[in-house]
PDB file of C-alpha atoms and ligand atoms in Angstrom:
ATOM      1  CA  MET A   1       0.014  -0.087   0.054  1.00 51.00           C
ATOM      2  CA  LYS A   2       1.118   3.333  -0.792  1.00 55.00           C
ATOM      3  CA  ASP A   3       2.570   5.256   2.375  1.00 57.00           C
ATOM      4  CA  ALA A   4      -0.114   7.451   3.194  1.00 53.00           C
ATOM      5  CA  PRO A   5       0.608  11.115   2.887  1.00 55.00           C
ATOM      6  CA  SER A   6       2.238  12.741   6.490  1.00 58.00           C
ATOM      7  CA  PRO A   7      -0.625  14.292   8.188  1.00 57.00           C
ATOM      8  CA  PRO A   8      -0.185  18.281   8.053  1.00 60.00           C
ATOM      9  CA  ARG A   9       1.688  19.279  11.151  1.00 91.00           C
ATOM     10  CA  SER A  10       1.177  22.662  13.234  1.00 96.00           C
ATOM     11  CA  LEU A  11       3.456  25.050  14.642  1.00 97.00           C
ATOM     12  CA  LEU A  12       2.929  27.843  17.142  1.00 97.00           C
ATOM     13  CA  ALA A  13       4.670  31.208  16.229  1.00 97.00           C
ATOM     14  CA  ARG A  14       6.726  32.832  19.042  1.00 96.00           C
ATOM     15  CA  PRO A  15       7.797  36.330  19.456  1.00 97.00           C
ATOM     16  CA  LEU A  16      10.792  37.236  17.395  1.00 98.00           C
ATOM     17  CA  THR A  17      13.955  37.631  19.610  1.00 98.00           C
ATOM     18  CA  PRO A  18      17.565  38.281  18.445  1.00 98.00           C
ATOM     19  CA  GLU A  19      18.497  35.378  20.495  1.00 98.00           C
ATOM     20  CA  ALA A  20      15.950  32.963  18.976  1.00 98.00           C
ATOM     21  CA  PHE A  21      16.473  34.280  15.560  1.00 98.00           C
ATOM     22  CA  ALA A  22      20.427  34.321  15.907  1.00 98.00           C
ATOM     23  CA  PRO A  23      21.127  30.628  14.106  1.00 98.00           C
ATOM     24  CA  PHE A  24      19.301  32.210  10.935  1.00 98.00           C
ATOM     25  CA  GLY A  25      19.981  35.741  10.989  1.00 98.00           C
ATOM     26  CA  ASP A  26      19.780  39.214  12.375  1.00 98.00           C
ATOM     27  CA  VAL A  27      16.933  41.115  14.067  1.00 98.00           C
ATOM     28  CA  VAL A  28      17.228  44.930  12.841  1.00 98.00           C
ATOM     29  CA  SER A  29      15.901  47.176  15.254  1.00 98.00           C
ATOM     30  CA  ALA A  30      16.781  50.303  17.458  1.00 98.00           C
ATOM     31  CA  GLY A  31      18.541  49.753  20.604  1.00 96.00           C
ATOM     32  CA  LEU A  32      19.531  46.327  20.267  1.00 96.00           C
ATOM     33  CA  LYS A  33      23.274  47.429  20.776  1.00 95.00           C
ATOM     34  CA  SER A  34      24.840  50.677  21.939  1.00 96.00           C
ATOM     35  CA  GLY A  35      24.308  53.376  19.750  1.00 97.00           C
ATOM     36  CA  ALA A  36      25.877  56.678  18.633  1.00 98.00           C
ATOM     37  CA  ALA A  37      24.753  60.252  18.933  1.00 98.00           C
ATOM     38  CA  ALA A  38      23.935  61.684  15.261  1.00 98.00           C
ATOM     39  CA  ASN A  39      22.396  64.711  13.488  1.00 98.00           C
ATOM     40  CA  GLN A  40      23.555  67.376  16.199  1.00 98.00           C
ATOM     41  CA  GLY A  41      21.909  65.192  18.824  1.00 96.00           C
ATOM     42  CA  THR A  42      18.556  64.800  17.157  1.00 98.00           C
ATOM     43  CA  ALA A  43      19.265  60.953  16.521  1.00 98.00           C
ATOM     44  CA  VAL A  44      21.081  58.063  17.602  1.00 98.00           C
ATOM     45  CA  ARG A  45      22.550  55.687  15.119  1.00 98.00           C
ATOM     46  CA  PHE A  46      23.208  51.882  15.462  1.00 98.00           C
ATOM     47  CA  ASP A  47      25.544  50.765  12.942  1.00 98.00           C
ATOM     48  CA  TRP A  48      26.567  47.243  11.565  1.00 98.00           C
ATOM     49  CA  SER A  49      23.147  46.228  12.580  1.00 98.00           C
ATOM     50  CA  ALA A  50      22.958  42.999  10.170  1.00 98.00           C
ATOM     51  CA  LYS A  51      25.320  40.757   8.453  1.00 98.00           C
ATOM     52  CA  LEU A  52      25.202  41.763   4.944  1.00 98.00           C
ATOM     53  CA  GLU A  53      26.710  39.514   2.557  1.00 98.00           C
ATOM     54  CA  SER A  54      27.103  38.864  -1.561  1.00 98.00           C
ATOM     55  CA  ASP A  55      29.774  36.093  -2.819  1.00 97.00           C
ATOM     56  CA  ARG A  56      29.190  37.149  -6.261  1.00 97.00           C
ATOM     57  CA  ALA A  57      31.218  39.980  -7.716  1.00 95.00           C
ATOM     58  CA  GLY A  58      28.890  40.624 -10.471  1.00 95.00           C
ATOM     59  CA  ALA A  59      25.730  40.784  -8.412  1.00 98.00           C
ATOM     60  CA  LYS A  60      24.146  44.268  -7.441  1.00 98.00           C
ATOM     61  CA  PRO A  61      22.509  45.336  -4.441  1.00 98.00           C
ATOM     62  CA  ASN A  62      18.642  45.488  -5.197  1.00 98.00           C
ATOM     63  CA  LEU A  63      16.705  47.734  -2.751  1.00 98.00           C
ATOM     64  CA  ALA A  64      12.898  46.641  -3.467  1.00 98.00           C
ATOM     65  CA  VAL A  65       9.807  47.674  -2.164  1.00 98.00           C
ATOM     66  CA  PHE A  66       7.458  44.773  -1.164  1.00 98.00           C
ATOM     67  CA  ARG A  67       3.681  45.713  -0.981  1.00 98.00           C
ATOM     68  CA  SER A  68       2.020  42.607   0.919  1.00 98.00           C
ATOM     69  CA  VAL A  69      -1.554  41.577   1.412  1.00 98.00           C
ATOM     70  CA  PRO A  70      -2.150  40.193   4.801  1.00 98.00           C
ATOM     71  CA  GLN A  71      -2.884  36.507   4.941  1.00 98.00           C
ATOM     72  CA  PRO A  72      -5.186  34.638   7.512  1.00 97.00           C
ATOM     73  CA  LEU A  73      -4.077  32.417  10.120  1.00 96.00           C
ATOM     74  CA  PRO A  74      -3.336  29.541  10.552  1.00 97.00           C
ATOM     75  CA  PHE A  75      -0.823  30.298   7.642  1.00 98.00           C
ATOM     76  CA  THR A  76      -0.070  26.940   5.708  1.00 97.00           C
ATOM     77  CA  VAL A  77       3.570  26.641   4.980  1.00 97.00           C
ATOM     78  CA  LYS A  78       3.780  24.615   1.687  1.00 97.00           C
ATOM     79  CA  LEU A  79       7.451  26.041   0.398  1.00 98.00           C
ATOM     80  CA  LEU A  80      10.699  27.262   1.487  1.00 98.00           C
ATOM     81  CA  GLU A  81      13.110  28.944  -0.374  1.00 98.00           C
ATOM     82  CA  HIS A  82      16.596  30.492   0.336  1.00 98.00           C
ATOM     83  CA  HIS A  83      19.073  32.660  -1.525  1.00 98.00           C
ATOM     84  CA  PRO A  84      22.409  30.773  -1.531  1.00 98.00           C
ATOM     85  CA  ARG A  85      24.636  33.691  -2.807  1.00 98.00           C
ATOM     86  CA  SER A  86      23.138  36.615  -0.810  1.00 98.00           C
ATOM     87  CA  SER A  87      21.900  37.659   2.654  1.00 98.00           C
ATOM     88  CA  GLN A  88      18.141  39.339   2.154  1.00 99.00           C
ATOM     89  CA  ALA A  89      16.776  41.924   4.787  1.00 98.00           C
ATOM     90  CA  PHE A  90      13.111  42.757   4.970  1.00 98.00           C
ATOM     91  CA  LEU A  91      12.474  46.444   6.804  1.00 98.00           C
ATOM     92  CA  PRO A  92       9.180  47.045   7.460  1.00 98.00           C
ATOM     93  CA  MET A  93       8.088  50.743   6.218  1.00 97.00           C
ATOM     94  CA  ARG A  94       4.200  50.048   6.915  1.00 96.00           C
ATOM     95  CA  CYS A  95       3.179  46.934   8.770  1.00 94.00           C
ATOM     96  CA  SER A  96       1.295  45.786  11.590  1.00 95.00           C
ATOM     97  CA  ARG A  97       2.780  42.124  12.294  1.00 97.00           C
ATOM     98  CA  PHE A  98       4.211  39.883  10.290  1.00 98.00           C
ATOM     99  CA  LEU A  99       5.317  36.306   9.913  1.00 98.00           C
ATOM    100  CA  VAL A 100       8.795  34.732   9.373  1.00 98.00           C
ATOM    101  CA  CYS A 101       9.531  31.215   9.213  1.00 98.00           C
ATOM    102  CA  VAL A 102      12.989  29.663   8.966  1.00 98.00           C
ATOM    103  CA  ALA A 103      14.542  26.036   8.871  1.00 98.00           C
ATOM    104  CA  PRO A 104      17.755  24.518   9.246  1.00 97.00           C
ATOM    105  CA  THR A 105      19.818  23.223   6.404  1.00 98.00           C
ATOM    106  CA  ASP A 106      19.913  19.351   6.270  1.00 96.00           C
ATOM    107  CA  ALA A 107      22.705  17.129   5.397  1.00 97.00           C
ATOM    108  CA  SER A 108      21.835  17.544   1.624  1.00 96.00           C
ATOM    109  CA  GLY A 109      21.720  21.275   1.623  1.00 97.00           C
ATOM    110  CA  GLY A 110      17.796  21.443   1.295  1.00 97.00           C
ATOM    111  CA  PRO A 111      15.609  22.805   4.245  1.00 97.00           C
ATOM    112  CA  ASP A 112      14.892  20.617   7.222  1.00 95.00           C
ATOM    113  CA  LEU A 113      11.099  21.174   7.627  1.00 94.00           C
ATOM    114  CA  ASP A 114      11.104  19.224  10.902  1.00 93.00           C
ATOM    115  CA  GLY A 115      13.186  21.971  12.184  1.00 95.00           C
ATOM    116  CA  LEU A 116      10.931  24.708  10.985  1.00 97.00           C
ATOM    117  CA  VAL A 117      10.365  27.881  13.530  1.00 97.00           C
ATOM    118  CA  ALA A 118       8.015  30.363  13.320  1.00 98.00           C
ATOM    119  CA  PHE A 119       8.409  34.093  14.495  1.00 98.00           C
ATOM    120  CA  VAL A 120       5.709  36.521  14.892  1.00 98.00           C
ATOM    121  CA  CYS A 121       7.534  39.997  14.363  1.00 98.00           C
ATOM    122  CA  GLY A 122       6.231  43.519  15.530  1.00 92.00           C
ATOM    123  CA  PRO A 123       6.458  46.999  14.178  1.00 88.00           C
ATOM    124  CA  GLY A 124       9.802  47.944  14.638  1.00 95.00           C
ATOM    125  CA  GLN A 125      11.564  44.812  13.796  1.00 98.00           C
ATOM    126  CA  GLY A 126      13.204  43.961  10.447  1.00 98.00           C
ATOM    127  CA  VAL A 127      15.118  40.494   9.893  1.00 98.00           C
ATOM    128  CA  ASN A 128      18.005  39.937   7.824  1.00 99.00           C
ATOM    129  CA  TYR A 129      18.375  36.320   6.619  1.00 99.00           C
ATOM    130  CA  HIS A 130      21.899  35.169   6.419  1.00 98.00           C
ATOM    131  CA  ARG A 131      23.278  33.987   3.004  1.00 98.00           C
ATOM    132  CA  GLY A 132      21.658  30.540   2.331  1.00 98.00           C
ATOM    133  CA  VAL A 133      19.141  30.467   5.300  1.00 98.00           C
ATOM    134  CA  TRP A 134      15.747  28.787   4.169  1.00 98.00           C
ATOM    135  CA  HIS A 135      12.914  30.973   5.139  1.00 98.00           C
ATOM    136  CA  HIS A 136       9.254  31.295   3.709  1.00 98.00           C
ATOM    137  CA  PRO A 137       8.506  34.376   1.521  1.00 98.00           C
ATOM    138  CA  ILE A 138       7.682  37.167   3.906  1.00 98.00           C
ATOM    139  CA  ILE A 139       4.042  37.163   5.133  1.00 98.00           C
ATOM    140  CA  ALA A 140       2.175  40.219   6.273  1.00 98.00           C
ATOM    141  CA  LEU A 141      -0.500  39.703   9.150  1.00 98.00           C
ATOM    142  CA  ASP A 142      -3.627  41.948  10.430  1.00 96.00           C
ATOM    143  CA  ALA A 143      -2.988  44.651   7.595  1.00 97.00           C
ATOM    144  CA  PRO A 144      -1.698  45.557   4.115  1.00 98.00           C
ATOM    145  CA  ALA A 145       2.319  46.135   4.538  1.00 98.00           C
ATOM    146  CA  GLU A 146       5.025  47.661   2.850  1.00 98.00           C
ATOM    147  CA  PHE A 147       8.637  46.309   3.415  1.00 98.00           C
ATOM    148  CA  ALA A 148      12.250  47.397   1.837  1.00 98.00           C
ATOM    149  CA  MET A 149      14.321  44.417   0.673  1.00 98.00           C
ATOM    150  CA  LEU A 150      17.825  44.569   0.390  1.00 98.00           C
ATOM    151  CA  ALA A 151      19.589  41.577  -1.359  1.00 98.00           C
ATOM    152  CA  TRP A 152      22.398  41.131  -4.062  1.00 98.00           C
ATOM    153  CA  GLU A 153      21.188  39.839  -7.185  1.00 98.00           C
ATOM    154  CA  ASP A 154      22.136  39.415 -10.802  1.00 98.00           C
ATOM    155  CA  GLY A 155      18.975  37.992 -12.240  1.00 97.00           C
ATOM    156  CA  SER A 156      20.339  34.400 -12.370  1.00 97.00           C
ATOM    157  CA  ALA A 157      18.329  31.406 -11.136  1.00 97.00           C
ATOM    158  CA  GLU A 158      20.775  31.393  -8.026  1.00 96.00           C
ATOM    159  CA  ASP A 159      19.205  34.575  -6.725  1.00 98.00           C
ATOM    160  CA  CYS A 160      16.287  32.588  -5.356  1.00 98.00           C
ATOM    161  CA  VAL A 161      15.953  28.810  -4.847  1.00 98.00           C
ATOM    162  CA  VAL A 162      12.409  27.403  -3.915  1.00 98.00           C
ATOM    163  CA  ARG A 163      11.773  23.643  -2.277  1.00 98.00           C
ATOM    164  CA  GLN A 164       7.990  22.863  -2.538  1.00 97.00           C
ATOM    165  CA  PHE A 165       6.679  20.240   0.055  1.00 95.00           C
ATOM    166  CA  SER A 166       4.187  17.527  -0.157  1.00 93.00           C
ATOM    167  CA  THR A 167       3.800  17.804   3.845  1.00 91.00           C
ATOM    168  CA  THR A 168       2.356  21.194   4.685  1.00 94.00           C
ATOM    169  CA  VAL A 169       2.839  22.976   8.498  1.00 96.00           C
ATOM    170  CA  SER A 170       0.079  24.898   9.677  1.00 97.00           C
ATOM    171  CA  VAL A 171       1.400  27.903  11.542  1.00 98.00           C
ATOM    172  CA  TYR A 172      -0.817  29.434  14.279  1.00 97.00           C
ATOM    173  CA  LEU A 173      -0.188  32.223  16.816  1.00 94.00           C
ATOM    174  CA  GLY A 174      -0.942  31.754  20.418  1.00 84.00           C
ATOM    175  CA  ASP A 175      -3.193  34.749  21.023  1.00 68.00           C
TER     176      ASP A 175
HETATM  177  N1  UGC B 201      12.166  36.709  -3.767  1.00 55.36           N
HETATM  178  C1  UGC B 201      11.167  37.096  -3.496  1.00 55.36           C
HETATM  179  O1  UGC B 201      10.515  38.106  -4.039  1.00 55.36           O
HETATM  180  N2  UGC B 201      10.749  36.904  -1.936  1.00 55.36           N
HETATM  181  C2  UGC B 201      11.512  36.166  -1.203  1.00 55.36           C
HETATM  182  O2  UGC B 201      12.704  36.169  -1.181  1.00 55.36           O
HETATM  183  C3  UGC B 201      11.359  36.466   0.384  1.00 55.36           C
HETATM  184  O3  UGC B 201      11.890  36.008   1.204  1.00 55.36           O
HETATM  185  O4  UGC B 201      10.145  37.049   0.566  1.00 55.36           O
HETATM  186 NI1   NI B 202      13.860  35.304   0.486  1.00 55.36          NI
END
């Protein structure tokens, strides 16, 4: 008999923290480190807030803007992707909450869906996926959102590698 498809799994999203996200990337937010006075004392700047990386000389930094339609919960994860040659940052410009799902890389270089971790991210928090980290495309919650996105791209297939799953994971929030 053909193996029965695995039952969909469910996963509770937890609040984004720098510590929990550290294996996958950086949380980009004011006040996570000491800042320096700027702009004649009217601002504080927090430098080097993310590890930006590109390993292709021919790729160029693409600063894109994403306008996202909010998705209902629970959210079904059916695919993951990664950018093997570049980091990727998402910085909310207009956003309520957004969902970030990441996964470790398995021995074959693919995503380890069993290790999927989901974070609910609030206003004032951005994320920077380190180069090659498997993640779900950015998902806005609650209301339409706009994000600035920064990644190094050259238009080749290596800019973004997608992996579809037959098994799905249903992500929900605790509240
Ligand atoms: N590539 C793209 O358009 N989006 C994804 O990379 C994402 O992480 O949202
Ligand atoms: Ni991406």
